[in-house]
Coordinates of C-alpha atoms and ligand atoms in Angstrom, one line a residue:
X503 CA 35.2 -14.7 16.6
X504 CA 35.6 -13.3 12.9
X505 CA 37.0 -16.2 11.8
X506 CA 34.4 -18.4 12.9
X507 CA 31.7 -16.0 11.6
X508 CA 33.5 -16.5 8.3
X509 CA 33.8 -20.1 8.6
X510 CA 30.1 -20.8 9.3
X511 CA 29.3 -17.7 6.3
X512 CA 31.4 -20.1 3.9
X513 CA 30.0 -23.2 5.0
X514 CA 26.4 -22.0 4.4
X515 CA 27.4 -20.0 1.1
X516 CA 28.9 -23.2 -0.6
X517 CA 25.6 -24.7 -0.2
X518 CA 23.0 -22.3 -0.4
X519 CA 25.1 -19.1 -2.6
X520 CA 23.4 -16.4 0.1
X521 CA 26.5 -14.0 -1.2
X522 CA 24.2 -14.3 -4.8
X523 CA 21.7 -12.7 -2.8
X524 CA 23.6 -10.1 -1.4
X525 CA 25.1 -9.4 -4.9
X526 CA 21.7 -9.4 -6.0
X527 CA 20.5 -6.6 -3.1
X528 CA 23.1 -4.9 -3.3
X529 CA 22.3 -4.2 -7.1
X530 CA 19.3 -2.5 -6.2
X531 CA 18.8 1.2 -5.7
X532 CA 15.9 3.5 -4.5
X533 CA 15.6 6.3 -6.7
X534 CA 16.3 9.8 -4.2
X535 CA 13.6 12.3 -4.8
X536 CA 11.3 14.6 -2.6
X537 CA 9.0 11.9 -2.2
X538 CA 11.7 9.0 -1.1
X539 CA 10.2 9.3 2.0
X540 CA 6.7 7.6 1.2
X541 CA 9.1 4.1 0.0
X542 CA 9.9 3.7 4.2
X543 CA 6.0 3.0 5.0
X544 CA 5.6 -0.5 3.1
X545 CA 8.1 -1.4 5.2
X546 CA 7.1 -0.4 8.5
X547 CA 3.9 -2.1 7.6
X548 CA 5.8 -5.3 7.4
X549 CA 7.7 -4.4 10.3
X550 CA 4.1 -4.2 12.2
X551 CA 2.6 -7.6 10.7
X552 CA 5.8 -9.3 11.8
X553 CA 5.2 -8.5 15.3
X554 CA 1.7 -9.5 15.3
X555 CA 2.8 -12.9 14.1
X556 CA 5.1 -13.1 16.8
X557 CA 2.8 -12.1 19.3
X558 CA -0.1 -13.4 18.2
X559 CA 2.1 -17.2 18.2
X560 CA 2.6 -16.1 21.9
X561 CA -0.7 -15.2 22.8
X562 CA -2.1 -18.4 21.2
X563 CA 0.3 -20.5 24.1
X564 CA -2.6 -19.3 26.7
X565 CA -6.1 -18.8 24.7
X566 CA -8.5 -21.1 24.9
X567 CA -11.0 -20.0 21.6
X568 CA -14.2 -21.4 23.1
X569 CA -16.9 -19.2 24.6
X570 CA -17.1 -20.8 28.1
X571 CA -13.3 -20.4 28.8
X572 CA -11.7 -17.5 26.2
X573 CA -13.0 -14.2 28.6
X574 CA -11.2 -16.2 32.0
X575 CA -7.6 -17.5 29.6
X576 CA -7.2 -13.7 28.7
X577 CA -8.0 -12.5 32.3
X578 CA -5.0 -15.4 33.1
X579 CA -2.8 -14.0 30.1
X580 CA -3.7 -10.6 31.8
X581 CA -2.5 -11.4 35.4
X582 CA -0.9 -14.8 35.8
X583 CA 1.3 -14.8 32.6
X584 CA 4.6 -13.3 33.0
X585 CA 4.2 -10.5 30.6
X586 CA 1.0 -11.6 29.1
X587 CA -0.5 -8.1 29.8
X588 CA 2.4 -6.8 27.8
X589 CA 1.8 -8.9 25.3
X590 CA -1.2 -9.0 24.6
X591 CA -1.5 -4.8 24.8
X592 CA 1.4 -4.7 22.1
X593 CA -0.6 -7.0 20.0
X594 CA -3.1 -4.9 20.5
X595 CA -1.9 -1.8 19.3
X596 CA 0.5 -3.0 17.0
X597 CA -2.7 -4.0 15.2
X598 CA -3.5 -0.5 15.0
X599 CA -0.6 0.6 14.1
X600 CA -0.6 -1.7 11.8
X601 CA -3.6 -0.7 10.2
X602 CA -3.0 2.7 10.3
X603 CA 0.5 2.4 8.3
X604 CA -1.1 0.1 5.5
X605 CA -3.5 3.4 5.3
X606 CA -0.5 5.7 4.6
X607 CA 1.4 3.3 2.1
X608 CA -1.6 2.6 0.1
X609 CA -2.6 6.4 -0.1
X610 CA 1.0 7.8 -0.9
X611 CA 1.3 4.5 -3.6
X612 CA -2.2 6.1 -4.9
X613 CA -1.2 9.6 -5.0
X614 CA 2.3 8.5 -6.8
X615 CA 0.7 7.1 -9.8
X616 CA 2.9 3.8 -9.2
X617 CA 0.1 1.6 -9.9
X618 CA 0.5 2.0 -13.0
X619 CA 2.3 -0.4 -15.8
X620 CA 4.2 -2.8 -15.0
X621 CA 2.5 -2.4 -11.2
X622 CA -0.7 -3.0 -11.9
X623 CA -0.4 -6.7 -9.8
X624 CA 1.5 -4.9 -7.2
X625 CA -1.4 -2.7 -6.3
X626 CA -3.7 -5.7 -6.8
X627 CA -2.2 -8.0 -4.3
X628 CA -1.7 -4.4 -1.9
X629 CA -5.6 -3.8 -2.2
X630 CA -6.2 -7.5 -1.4
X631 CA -3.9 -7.8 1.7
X632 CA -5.7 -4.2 3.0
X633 CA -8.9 -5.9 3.0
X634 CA -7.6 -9.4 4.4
X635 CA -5.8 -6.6 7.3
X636 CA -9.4 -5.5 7.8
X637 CA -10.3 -9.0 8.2
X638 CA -7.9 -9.6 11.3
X639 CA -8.8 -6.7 12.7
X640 CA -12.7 -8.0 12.5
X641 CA -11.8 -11.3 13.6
X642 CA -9.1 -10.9 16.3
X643 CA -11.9 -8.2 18.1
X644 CA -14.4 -11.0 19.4
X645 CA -11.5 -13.2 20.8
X646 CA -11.7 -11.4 24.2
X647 CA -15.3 -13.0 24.2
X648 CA -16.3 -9.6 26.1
X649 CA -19.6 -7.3 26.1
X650 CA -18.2 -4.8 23.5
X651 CA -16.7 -7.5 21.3
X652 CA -19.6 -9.4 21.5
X653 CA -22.5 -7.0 20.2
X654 CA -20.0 -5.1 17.9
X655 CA -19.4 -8.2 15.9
X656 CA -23.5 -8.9 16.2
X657 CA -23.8 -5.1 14.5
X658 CA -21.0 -6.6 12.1
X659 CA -22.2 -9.5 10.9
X660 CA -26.2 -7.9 10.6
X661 CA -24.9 -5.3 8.3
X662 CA -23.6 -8.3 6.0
X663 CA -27.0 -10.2 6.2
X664 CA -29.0 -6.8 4.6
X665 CA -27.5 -7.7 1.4
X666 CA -30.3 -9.9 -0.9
X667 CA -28.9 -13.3 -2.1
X668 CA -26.0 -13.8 -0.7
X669 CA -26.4 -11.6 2.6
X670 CA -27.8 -14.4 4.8
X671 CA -25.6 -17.5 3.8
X672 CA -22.7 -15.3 4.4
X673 CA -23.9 -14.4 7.7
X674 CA -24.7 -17.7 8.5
X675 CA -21.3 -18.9 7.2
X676 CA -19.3 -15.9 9.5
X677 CA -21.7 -16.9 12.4
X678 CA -21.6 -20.7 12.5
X679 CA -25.0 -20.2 13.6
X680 CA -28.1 -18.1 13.7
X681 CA -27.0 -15.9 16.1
X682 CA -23.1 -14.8 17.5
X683 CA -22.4 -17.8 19.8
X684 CA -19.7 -20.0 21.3
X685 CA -19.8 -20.7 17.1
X686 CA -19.1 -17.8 16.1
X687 CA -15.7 -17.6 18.4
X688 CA -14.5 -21.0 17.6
X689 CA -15.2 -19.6 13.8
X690 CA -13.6 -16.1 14.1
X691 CA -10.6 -17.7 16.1
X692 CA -9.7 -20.1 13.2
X693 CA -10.2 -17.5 10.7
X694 CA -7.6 -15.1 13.0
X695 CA -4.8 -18.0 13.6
X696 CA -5.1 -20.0 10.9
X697 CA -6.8 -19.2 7.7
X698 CA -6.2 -15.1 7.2
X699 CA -2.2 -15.3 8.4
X700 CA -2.2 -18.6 5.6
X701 CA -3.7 -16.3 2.3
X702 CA -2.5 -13.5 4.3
X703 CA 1.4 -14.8 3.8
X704 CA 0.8 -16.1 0.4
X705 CA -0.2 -12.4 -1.1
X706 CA 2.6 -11.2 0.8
X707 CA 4.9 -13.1 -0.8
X708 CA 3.9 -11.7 -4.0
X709 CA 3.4 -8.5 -3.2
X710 CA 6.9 -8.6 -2.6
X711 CA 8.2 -10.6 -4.8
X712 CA 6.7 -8.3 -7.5
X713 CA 8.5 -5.0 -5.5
X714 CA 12.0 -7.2 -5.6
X715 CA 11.5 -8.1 -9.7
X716 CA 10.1 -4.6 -10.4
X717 CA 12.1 -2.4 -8.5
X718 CA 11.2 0.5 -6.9
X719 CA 8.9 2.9 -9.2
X720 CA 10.3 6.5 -10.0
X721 CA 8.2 9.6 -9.7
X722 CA 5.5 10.5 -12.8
X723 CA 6.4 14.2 -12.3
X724 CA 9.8 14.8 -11.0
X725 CA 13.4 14.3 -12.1
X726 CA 15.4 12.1 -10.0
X727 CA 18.1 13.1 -7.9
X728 CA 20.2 10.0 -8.2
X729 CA 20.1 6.7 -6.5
X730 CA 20.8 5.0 -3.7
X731 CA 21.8 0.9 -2.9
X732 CA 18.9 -0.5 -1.3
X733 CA 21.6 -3.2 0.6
X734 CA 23.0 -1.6 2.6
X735 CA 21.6 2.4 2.7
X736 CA 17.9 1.9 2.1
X737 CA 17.8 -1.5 4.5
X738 CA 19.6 0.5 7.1
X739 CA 17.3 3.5 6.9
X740 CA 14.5 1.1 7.6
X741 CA 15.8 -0.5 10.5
X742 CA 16.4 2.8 12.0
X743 CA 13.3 3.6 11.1
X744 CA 11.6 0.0 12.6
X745 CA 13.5 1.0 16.3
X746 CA 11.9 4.5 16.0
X747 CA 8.3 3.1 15.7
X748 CA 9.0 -0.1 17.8
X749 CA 9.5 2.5 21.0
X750 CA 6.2 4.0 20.1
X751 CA 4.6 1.2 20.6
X752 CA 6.7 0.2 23.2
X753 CA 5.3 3.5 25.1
X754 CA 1.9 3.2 23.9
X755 CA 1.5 -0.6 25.3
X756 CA 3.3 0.0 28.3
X757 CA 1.4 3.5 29.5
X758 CA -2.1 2.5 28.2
X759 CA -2.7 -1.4 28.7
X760 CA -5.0 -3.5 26.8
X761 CA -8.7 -3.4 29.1
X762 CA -11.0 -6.7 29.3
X763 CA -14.2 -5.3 30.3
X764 CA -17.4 -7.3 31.2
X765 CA -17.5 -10.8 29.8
X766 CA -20.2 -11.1 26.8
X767 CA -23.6 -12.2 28.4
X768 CA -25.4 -12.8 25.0
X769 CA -29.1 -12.7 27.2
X770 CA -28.1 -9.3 28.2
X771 CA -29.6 -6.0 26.6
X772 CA -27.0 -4.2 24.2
X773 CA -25.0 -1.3 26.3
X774 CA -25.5 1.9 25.2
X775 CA -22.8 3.6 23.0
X776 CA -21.8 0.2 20.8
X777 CA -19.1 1.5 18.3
X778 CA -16.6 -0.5 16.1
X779 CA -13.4 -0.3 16.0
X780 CA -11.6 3.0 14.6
X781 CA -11.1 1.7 10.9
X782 CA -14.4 0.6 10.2
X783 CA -16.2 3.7 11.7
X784 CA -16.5 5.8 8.6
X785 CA -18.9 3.2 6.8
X786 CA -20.8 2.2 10.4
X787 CA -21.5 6.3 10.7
X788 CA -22.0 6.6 6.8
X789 CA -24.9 3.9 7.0
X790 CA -26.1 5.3 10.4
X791 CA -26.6 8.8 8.3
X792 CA -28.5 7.3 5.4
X793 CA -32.6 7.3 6.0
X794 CA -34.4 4.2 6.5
X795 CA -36.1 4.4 2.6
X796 CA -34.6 6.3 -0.4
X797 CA -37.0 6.3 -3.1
X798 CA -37.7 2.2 -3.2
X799 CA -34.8 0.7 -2.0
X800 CA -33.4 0.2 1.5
X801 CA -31.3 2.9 2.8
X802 CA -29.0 0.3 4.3
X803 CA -28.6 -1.4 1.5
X804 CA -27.4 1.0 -0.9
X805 CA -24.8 2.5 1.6
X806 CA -23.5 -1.2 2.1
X807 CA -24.2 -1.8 -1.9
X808 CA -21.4 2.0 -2.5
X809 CA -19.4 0.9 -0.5
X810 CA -18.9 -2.3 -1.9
X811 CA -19.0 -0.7 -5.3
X812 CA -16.4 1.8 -4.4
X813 CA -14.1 -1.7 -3.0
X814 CA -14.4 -2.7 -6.4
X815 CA -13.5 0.7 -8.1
X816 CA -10.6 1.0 -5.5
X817 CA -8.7 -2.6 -6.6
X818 CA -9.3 -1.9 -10.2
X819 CA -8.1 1.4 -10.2
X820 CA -4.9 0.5 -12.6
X821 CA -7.2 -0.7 -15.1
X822 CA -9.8 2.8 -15.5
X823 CA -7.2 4.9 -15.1
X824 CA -5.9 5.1 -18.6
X825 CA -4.8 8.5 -18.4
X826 CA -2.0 7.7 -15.8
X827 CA -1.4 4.5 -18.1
X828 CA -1.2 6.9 -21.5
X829 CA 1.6 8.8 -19.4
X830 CA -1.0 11.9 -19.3
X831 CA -2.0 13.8 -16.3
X832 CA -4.8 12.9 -14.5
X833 CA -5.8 15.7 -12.1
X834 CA -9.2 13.1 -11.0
X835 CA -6.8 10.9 -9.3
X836 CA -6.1 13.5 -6.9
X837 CA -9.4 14.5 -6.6
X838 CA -10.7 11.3 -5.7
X839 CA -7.6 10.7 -3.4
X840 CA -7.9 13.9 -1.5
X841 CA -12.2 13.2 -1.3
X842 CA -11.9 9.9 0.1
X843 CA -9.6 10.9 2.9
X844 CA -11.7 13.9 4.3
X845 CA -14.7 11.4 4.1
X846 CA -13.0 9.1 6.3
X847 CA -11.2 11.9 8.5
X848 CA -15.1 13.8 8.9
X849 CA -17.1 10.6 9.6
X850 CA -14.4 8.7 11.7
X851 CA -14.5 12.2 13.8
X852 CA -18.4 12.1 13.5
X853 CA -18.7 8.4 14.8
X854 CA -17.0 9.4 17.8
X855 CA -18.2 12.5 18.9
X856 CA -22.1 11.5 18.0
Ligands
HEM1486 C1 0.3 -5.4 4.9 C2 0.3 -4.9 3.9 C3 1.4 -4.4 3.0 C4 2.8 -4.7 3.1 C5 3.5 -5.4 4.2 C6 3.4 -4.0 2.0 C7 4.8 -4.0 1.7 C8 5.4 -3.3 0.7 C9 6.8 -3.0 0.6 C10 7.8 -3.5 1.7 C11 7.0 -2.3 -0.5 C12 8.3 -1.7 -1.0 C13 8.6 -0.4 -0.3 C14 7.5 0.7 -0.5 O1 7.2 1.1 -1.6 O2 6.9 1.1 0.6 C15 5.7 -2.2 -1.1 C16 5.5 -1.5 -2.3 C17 4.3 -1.3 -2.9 N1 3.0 -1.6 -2.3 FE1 2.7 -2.5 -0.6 N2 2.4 -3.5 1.2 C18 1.2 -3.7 1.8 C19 0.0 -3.2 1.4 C20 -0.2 -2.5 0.2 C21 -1.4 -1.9 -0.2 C22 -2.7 -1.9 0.7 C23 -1.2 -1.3 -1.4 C24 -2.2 -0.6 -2.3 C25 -3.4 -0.7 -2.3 C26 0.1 -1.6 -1.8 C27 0.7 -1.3 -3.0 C28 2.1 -1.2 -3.2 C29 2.7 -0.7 -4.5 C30 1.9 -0.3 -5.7 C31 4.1 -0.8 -4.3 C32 5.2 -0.4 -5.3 C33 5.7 0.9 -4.8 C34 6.8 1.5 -5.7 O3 7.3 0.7 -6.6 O4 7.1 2.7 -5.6 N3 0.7 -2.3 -0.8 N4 4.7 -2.8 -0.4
HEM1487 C1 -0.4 -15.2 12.8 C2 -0.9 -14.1 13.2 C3 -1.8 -13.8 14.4 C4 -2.1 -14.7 15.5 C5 -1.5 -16.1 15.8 C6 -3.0 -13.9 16.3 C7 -3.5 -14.4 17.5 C8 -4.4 -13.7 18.3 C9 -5.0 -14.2 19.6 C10 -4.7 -15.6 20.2 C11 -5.8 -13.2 20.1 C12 -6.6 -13.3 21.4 C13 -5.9 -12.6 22.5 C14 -6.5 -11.2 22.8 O1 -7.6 -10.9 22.4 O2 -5.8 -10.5 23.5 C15 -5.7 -12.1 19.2 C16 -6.4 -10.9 19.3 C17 -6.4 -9.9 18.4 N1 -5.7 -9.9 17.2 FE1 -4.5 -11.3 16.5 N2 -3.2 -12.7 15.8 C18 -2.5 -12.6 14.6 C19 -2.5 -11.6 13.7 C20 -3.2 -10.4 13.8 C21 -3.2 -9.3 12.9 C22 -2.3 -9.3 11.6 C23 -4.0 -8.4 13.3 C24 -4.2 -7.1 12.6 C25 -5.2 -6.4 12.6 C26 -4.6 -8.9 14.6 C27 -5.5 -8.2 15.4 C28 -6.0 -8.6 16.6 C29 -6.9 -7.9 17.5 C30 -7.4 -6.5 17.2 C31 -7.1 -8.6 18.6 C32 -8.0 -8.3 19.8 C33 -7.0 -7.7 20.8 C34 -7.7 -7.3 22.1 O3 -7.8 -8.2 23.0 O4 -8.1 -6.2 22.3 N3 -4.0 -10.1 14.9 N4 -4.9 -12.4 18.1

């Protein structure tokens, strides 16, 4: 059995020189320090995408992505498919979990400074493939073709027509029509299989082709420890690390299944208690909060014009912060960190219980 193994290794290695690659890996180390941890959660954010590719491929076998038939194909995923229920639920949470990880990486790569020079691209290309992750979360969430999916993505898309100029044709363009119809889905399903996983794949790939060129960033303020091969030590720490998570997700998909609800009836009134999904609640209950006028302007509009604002400040944040880049302290980073996490913590919590 070794031998063969061998065989077929030399056979491809004469042609394609993987053992260059694993020369190459195994020339790589992760510094050791007391933040080592924080390197594990890019991974396990790629861990998490990879399985909603490989669901996601699955659950496209069965959906149908047109209004009149997507609610009844997930009710057949649901209970005709051998383990579409299970399938679908992991997809389900996994996109959570998913979301939730990309959180902790891009917070601990904010706190650590490591956006700064030569990472300036790296942090680029992260902030982009957050916002495309919000994206799939936005898009995938009407696919059910169900009551909540249906009026949360009408709240959605209105909030992006309040914006003068360019408000409307982008609505109209996200819509497919005046209003969220059978459009809409067939729009928000090619956006979900097709064209986010396609620029989705392409950042990716240089997000991490930057981390494999750059190496992995040492601390600003501590010494390090010493180092350790990222082939095999670190890679082995992650897989670990992938089976610990991959059984929480296992539980969580198994114990609390994916629901369907009431198919969207678009002539019906809007049900009471209409909330979006847990990562965009912050700004839905920030703009609730804010009064219909402040001084002139619409109070709408300015929350949707900060928050946009604040986007903008957020991916350029390697370019203002030339105290970090100067190799100087700069206690505002933390500040601003530590500020924009209790904001989303306390109106996350607010949105729910209000
Ligand atoms: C789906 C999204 C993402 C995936 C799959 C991903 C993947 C990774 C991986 C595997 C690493 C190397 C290990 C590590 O440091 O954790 C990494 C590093 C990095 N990522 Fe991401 N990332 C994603 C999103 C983001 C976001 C949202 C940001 C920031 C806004 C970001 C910024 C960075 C930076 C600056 C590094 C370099 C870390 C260092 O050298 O210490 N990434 N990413
Ligand atoms: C190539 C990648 C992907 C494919 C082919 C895919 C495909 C699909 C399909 C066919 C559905 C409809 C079935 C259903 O609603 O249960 C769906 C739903 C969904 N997808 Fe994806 N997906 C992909 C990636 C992602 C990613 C990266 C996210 C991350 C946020 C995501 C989030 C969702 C959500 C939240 C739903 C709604 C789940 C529900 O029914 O409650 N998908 N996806």
């Amino acid at each position: 059995m070794k031998k063969l193994f061998n065989n077929i290794y030399s056979w491809i290695d004469e042609r394609v020189q993987i053992s260059d690659l694993v020369k190459f890996m195994s020339k790589k180390y992760v510094p050791i320090h007391s933040h080592s941890i924080w390197y594990y959660f890019g991974g396990v954010s790629l861990f998490f995408f990879i399985i909603q590719v490989v669901t996601g491929i699955l659950l496209t076998f069965y959906y149908k992505g047109s209004s009149e038939q997507a609610y009844e194909s997930i009710k057949f995923i649901m209970s005709k498919v051998e383990f579409g229920w299970l399938i679908r639920s992991i997809h389900a949470w996994s996109a959570n979990l998913f979301i939730f990880t990309i959180f902790i990486h891009m917070f601990s790569v904010f706190f650590e400074r490591t956006y700064r020079k030569p990472r300036e691209l790296t942090w680029v290309t992260g902030v982009l493939l957050f916002f495309l992750s919000l994206s799939f979360g936005f898009s995938g969430y009407l696919l059910p073709w169900n009551e909540l999916a249906y009026f949360a993505t009408k709240v959605g898309t209105d909030i992006v027509g309040v914006v003068p100029i360019i408000g409307e044709p982008l609505k109209l363009l996200l819509r497919g029509s005046e209003d969220v119809t059978g459009a809409t889905l067939s729009r928000f399903f090619a956006f979900h299989v097709m064209l986010l996983p396609l620029i989705f794949s392409l950042i990716l790939f240089i997000h991490l082709l930057l981390v494999q060129i750059q190496g992995m960033s040492e601390p600003v303020e501590e010494k390090v420890k010493g180092n350790m091969p990222f082939f095999p030590n670190f890679f082995l720490r992650d897989l670990i690390l992938w089976l610990l998570v991959l059984n929480i997700l296992a539980v969580l998909a198994v114990f609390f299944p994916s629901e369907l609800g009431l198919k969207a009836n678009p002539l019906a009134p809007a049900p009471a208690g209409i909330k979006p999904e847990w990562y965009f609640m912050f700004m839905f209950q920030s703009l609730k909060f804010l009064p219909s006028k402040i001084l002139f302007i619409d109070g709408e509009l300015l929350g949707i014009l900060l928050f946009g604002s604040a986007g903008v400040l957020w991916l350029l944040v390697p370019f203002w912060d030339r105290k970090t880049a100067r190799g100087q302290k700069n206690r505002l980073i933390n500040y601003i960190g530590i500020f924009a996490i209790i904001f989303i913590i306390v109106m996350t919590i607010l949105g729910w219980v209000l």
